Amino acid sequence: MTSAPATDPFDSHRRFLTRLAYRMLGSVSDAEDIVQEAWLRWRESERAEIAQPRAFLARIVTRLCLDQMKSARSRREFYVGSWLPEPLVEALGGETPADAGLDAPIALMLALERLSPLERAAFLLHDIFEMDFAEIARTIDRSESACRQLAKRAREHVRIDMPPRNKVDPVEAKRFVDAFFKAAHKADPSDLQALLAQDVAFHSDGGGKVLAVINPLYGIDRVSRFFAGINAKLAHRDKPTRLFKPVLINGLPGYLSLERGETLQATALDIRDGRVQAIYIVRNPDKLRHLDLSDG
């Protein structure tokens, strides 16, 4: 009787590595490329000499990400308009993964963008993925005390910027998303205003590839008037917006849609106390290529 082949340790750590790379880079496609490169290096390694595969692989992925961030940060200096991470899309009401506490809320990803690459690495490895500072020191080639300082500085920024996370019931989330979608496509702003918090924030990322708001908008009046103005301007066009499906985007209720029949868009809503506190819209086509809309 032939025994089943042993599972490659890399497979058991692939999700962790992808999550780490995404949080380092803010890009699903880049994260997948990094993990693939890590697999190639793992395949060529002397595995019998590796006592802790998870730490070994995390070291490879982190260093690859740090190398990539040097060029990525240079590109973002010339990024047109607001930057948002590529959306992580999951089914609304789907099974909650065991490690749901390690999700990547958009507010956290934006806060991480303000950190240096080493601060980002130290914070993620210690505070999010619970790696000890001795291993972090080996990973980023710094002393343990330096890693502690990096994580401390990062933590101060992240704690300031992170809003409280609230779980939303899937049924209630879908109802709210449907209501928002309808209100956001009316020329009359009253329905939308009833859903927005007074200090609502609106972020839109087109990357210079499609139309998007260059700078964030703040306040219920500015945000609702913006949506109403767009709808009034485009009311004569015979290209209705089609809702593909309500989804979770980086843990937030939202939806995927084809705006005016031509522009793919991912919209995430930060809902607190029954009102939308923040709206995050990704329209940059380069950031939406990984989405599967075949079941829409």
mmCIF file of C-alpha atoms in Angstrom, residues 68-212:
data_model
loop_
_atom_site.group_PDB
_atom_site.id
_atom_site.type_symbol
_atom_site.label_atom_id
_atom_site.label_comp_id
_atom_site.label_asym_id
_atom_site.label_seq_id
_atom_site.Cartn_x
_atom_site.Cartn_y
_atom_site.Cartn_z
ATOM 1 C CA GLN A 68 10.082 46.078 -4.856
ATOM 2 C CA MET A 69 8.934 48.919 -2.607
ATOM 3 C CA LYS A 70 11.989 50.956 -3.587
ATOM 4 C CA SER A 71 10.701 51.221 -7.154
ATOM 5 C CA ALA A 72 7.024 51.215 -6.161
ATOM 6 C CA ARG A 73 7.435 54.256 -3.922
ATOM 7 C CA SER A 74 9.177 56.059 -6.742
ATOM 8 C CA ARG A 75 6.230 55.331 -9.027
ATOM 9 C CA ARG A 76 3.724 56.536 -6.417
ATOM 10 C CA GLU A 77 5.472 59.897 -6.190
ATOM 11 C CA PHE A 78 4.108 60.496 -9.677
ATOM 12 C CA TYR A 79 0.741 58.759 -9.147
ATOM 13 C CA VAL A 80 -2.184 60.780 -10.478
ATOM 14 C CA GLY A 81 -4.740 61.518 -7.757
ATOM 15 C CA SER A 82 -5.468 59.559 -4.602
ATOM 16 C CA TRP A 83 -3.911 56.133 -4.131
ATOM 17 C CA LEU A 84 -5.970 53.217 -2.841
ATOM 18 C CA PRO A 85 -4.880 49.573 -2.532
ATOM 19 C CA GLU A 86 -6.051 46.974 -4.997
ATOM 20 C CA PRO A 87 -9.347 45.684 -3.593
ATOM 21 C CA LEU A 88 -9.481 42.347 -1.800
ATOM 22 C CA VAL A 89 -12.911 41.051 -2.812
ATOM 23 C CA GLU A 90 -14.824 38.286 -1.003
ATOM 24 C CA ALA A 91 -18.388 37.044 -1.130
ATOM 25 C CA LEU A 92 -20.792 38.911 1.114
ATOM 26 C CA GLY A 93 -22.035 36.487 3.739
ATOM 27 C CA GLY A 94 -19.461 33.849 2.835
ATOM 28 C CA GLU A 95 -17.659 31.683 5.362
ATOM 29 C CA THR A 96 -15.451 33.735 7.667
ATOM 30 C CA PRO A 97 -11.830 32.514 7.543
ATOM 31 C CA ALA A 98 -10.221 31.417 10.797
ATOM 32 C CA ASP A 99 -7.698 34.247 10.566
ATOM 33 C CA ALA A 100 -10.224 36.990 9.818
ATOM 34 C CA GLY A 101 -8.562 39.159 12.440
ATOM 35 C CA LEU A 102 -5.646 39.541 10.056
ATOM 36 C CA ASP A 103 -7.681 41.271 7.355
ATOM 37 C CA ALA A 104 -6.526 44.399 5.548
ATOM 38 C CA PRO A 105 -8.997 47.261 6.080
ATOM 39 C CA ILE A 106 -8.473 50.123 3.656
ATOM 40 C CA ALA A 107 -7.902 52.589 6.498
ATOM 41 C CA LEU A 108 -5.026 50.417 7.719
ATOM 42 C CA MET A 109 -3.551 50.157 4.218
ATOM 43 C CA LEU A 110 -3.656 53.948 3.848
ATOM 44 C CA ALA A 111 -1.994 54.377 7.244
ATOM 45 C CA LEU A 112 0.730 51.910 6.250
ATOM 46 C CA GLU A 113 1.484 54.025 3.174
ATOM 47 C CA ARG A 114 2.800 56.763 5.471
ATOM 48 C CA LEU A 115 5.421 54.473 6.975
ATOM 49 C CA SER A 116 8.906 53.797 5.708
ATOM 50 C CA PRO A 117 9.368 50.329 4.192
ATOM 51 C CA LEU A 118 11.253 49.099 7.280
ATOM 52 C CA GLU A 119 8.637 50.508 9.671
ATOM 53 C CA ARG A 120 5.957 48.809 7.628
ATOM 54 C CA ALA A 121 7.783 45.486 7.702
ATOM 55 C CA ALA A 122 8.477 45.609 11.458
ATOM 56 C CA PHE A 123 4.897 46.567 12.283
ATOM 57 C CA LEU A 124 3.287 43.935 10.068
ATOM 58 C CA LEU A 125 5.566 41.110 11.115
ATOM 59 C CA HIS A 126 5.209 41.828 14.840
ATOM 60 C CA ASP A 127 1.796 43.412 15.412
ATOM 61 C CA ILE A 128 -0.187 41.685 12.665
ATOM 62 C CA PHE A 129 1.573 38.355 12.140
ATOM 63 C CA GLU A 130 2.969 37.986 15.685
ATOM 64 C CA MET A 131 6.600 37.304 14.801
ATOM 65 C CA ASP A 132 9.145 37.896 17.568
ATOM 66 C CA PHE A 133 11.675 40.689 17.256
ATOM 67 C CA ALA A 134 14.633 38.302 17.103
ATOM 68 C CA GLU A 135 13.281 36.816 13.870
ATOM 69 C CA ILE A 136 12.313 40.255 12.521
ATOM 70 C CA ALA A 137 15.897 41.390 13.129
ATOM 71 C CA ARG A 138 17.189 38.486 11.019
ATOM 72 C CA THR A 139 14.605 39.235 8.359
ATOM 73 C CA ILE A 140 15.374 42.924 7.788
ATOM 74 C CA ASP A 141 19.037 42.916 8.886
ATOM 75 C CA ARG A 142 18.604 45.249 11.841
ATOM 76 C CA SER A 143 19.180 44.843 15.577
ATOM 77 C CA GLU A 144 16.332 43.764 17.832
ATOM 78 C CA SER A 145 16.296 47.167 19.534
ATOM 79 C CA ALA A 146 16.125 48.901 16.151
ATOM 80 C CA CYS A 147 13.197 46.671 15.148
ATOM 81 C CA ARG A 148 11.384 47.531 18.375
ATOM 82 C CA GLN A 149 11.800 51.225 17.625
ATOM 83 C CA LEU A 150 10.614 50.771 14.051
ATOM 84 C CA ALA A 151 7.479 48.969 15.227
ATOM 85 C CA LYS A 152 6.856 51.563 17.962
ATOM 86 C CA ARG A 153 7.022 54.481 15.519
ATOM 87 C CA ALA A 154 4.770 52.646 13.078
ATOM 88 C CA ARG A 155 2.286 51.779 15.804
ATOM 89 C CA GLU A 156 1.893 55.426 16.785
ATOM 90 C CA HIS A 157 0.924 56.388 13.225
ATOM 91 C CA VAL A 158 -1.375 53.420 12.720
ATOM 92 C CA ARG A 159 -3.200 53.865 16.014
ATOM 93 C CA ILE A 160 -3.908 57.485 15.154
ATOM 94 C CA ASP A 161 -5.287 56.652 11.720
ATOM 95 C CA MET A 162 -7.183 53.419 12.359
ATOM 96 C CA PRO A 163 -10.959 53.732 12.934
ATOM 97 C CA PRO A 164 -12.796 51.152 15.053
ATOM 98 C CA ARG A 165 -13.837 48.064 13.119
ATOM 99 C CA ASN A 166 -17.493 47.112 13.245
ATOM 100 C CA LYS A 167 -18.892 43.813 12.033
ATOM 101 C CA VAL A 168 -21.912 44.184 9.766
ATOM 102 C CA ASP A 169 -24.588 41.511 9.430
ATOM 103 C CA PRO A 170 -24.560 40.195 5.815
ATOM 104 C CA VAL A 171 -28.302 40.700 5.323
ATOM 105 C CA GLU A 172 -28.164 44.216 6.724
ATOM 106 C CA ALA A 173 -25.018 44.953 4.723
ATOM 107 C CA LYS A 174 -26.690 43.911 1.457
ATOM 108 C CA ARG A 175 -29.731 46.041 2.257
ATOM 109 C CA PHE A 176 -27.515 49.034 2.951
ATOM 110 C CA VAL A 177 -25.389 48.478 -0.160
ATOM 111 C CA ASP A 178 -28.500 48.243 -2.355
ATOM 112 C CA ALA A 179 -29.875 51.450 -0.856
ATOM 113 C CA PHE A 180 -26.578 53.264 -1.339
ATOM 114 C CA PHE A 181 -26.208 52.071 -4.931
ATOM 115 C CA LYS A 182 -29.670 53.393 -5.841
ATOM 116 C CA ALA A 183 -29.206 56.688 -3.982
ATOM 117 C CA ALA A 184 -25.746 57.260 -5.474
ATOM 118 C CA HIS A 185 -27.199 57.124 -8.986
ATOM 119 C CA LYS A 186 -29.952 59.724 -8.500
ATOM 120 C CA ALA A 187 -29.757 63.398 -9.430
ATOM 121 C CA ASP A 188 -31.653 64.237 -6.224
ATOM 122 C CA PRO A 189 -29.155 64.048 -3.310
ATOM 123 C CA SER A 190 -31.728 63.671 -0.513
ATOM 124 C CA ASP A 191 -31.765 59.849 -0.427
ATOM 125 C CA LEU A 192 -27.984 59.721 -0.379
ATOM 126 C CA GLN A 193 -27.738 62.323 2.380
ATOM 127 C CA ALA A 194 -29.938 60.127 4.562
ATOM 128 C CA LEU A 195 -27.244 57.425 4.399
ATOM 129 C CA LEU A 196 -24.148 59.562 4.951
ATOM 130 C CA ALA A 197 -22.446 60.691 8.153
ATOM 131 C CA GLN A 198 -22.001 64.448 8.502
ATOM 132 C CA ASP A 199 -18.205 64.166 8.204
ATOM 133 C CA VAL A 200 -18.191 61.472 5.508
ATOM 134 C CA ALA A 201 -14.971 61.115 3.500
ATOM 135 C CA PHE A 202 -14.877 60.211 -0.206
ATOM 136 C CA HIS A 203 -11.765 58.682 -1.830
ATOM 137 C CA SER A 204 -11.538 57.801 -5.518
ATOM 138 C CA ASP A 205 -8.619 56.149 -7.345
ATOM 139 C CA GLY A 206 -8.472 56.344 -11.123
ATOM 140 C CA GLY A 207 -4.694 56.399 -11.428
ATOM 141 C CA GLY A 208 -4.924 58.836 -14.329
ATOM 142 C CA LYS A 209 -6.398 56.042 -16.465
ATOM 143 C CA VAL A 210 -10.096 56.890 -16.013
ATOM 144 C CA LEU A 211 -12.040 59.812 -14.582
ATOM 145 C CA ALA A 212 -11.831 60.082 -10.801
#
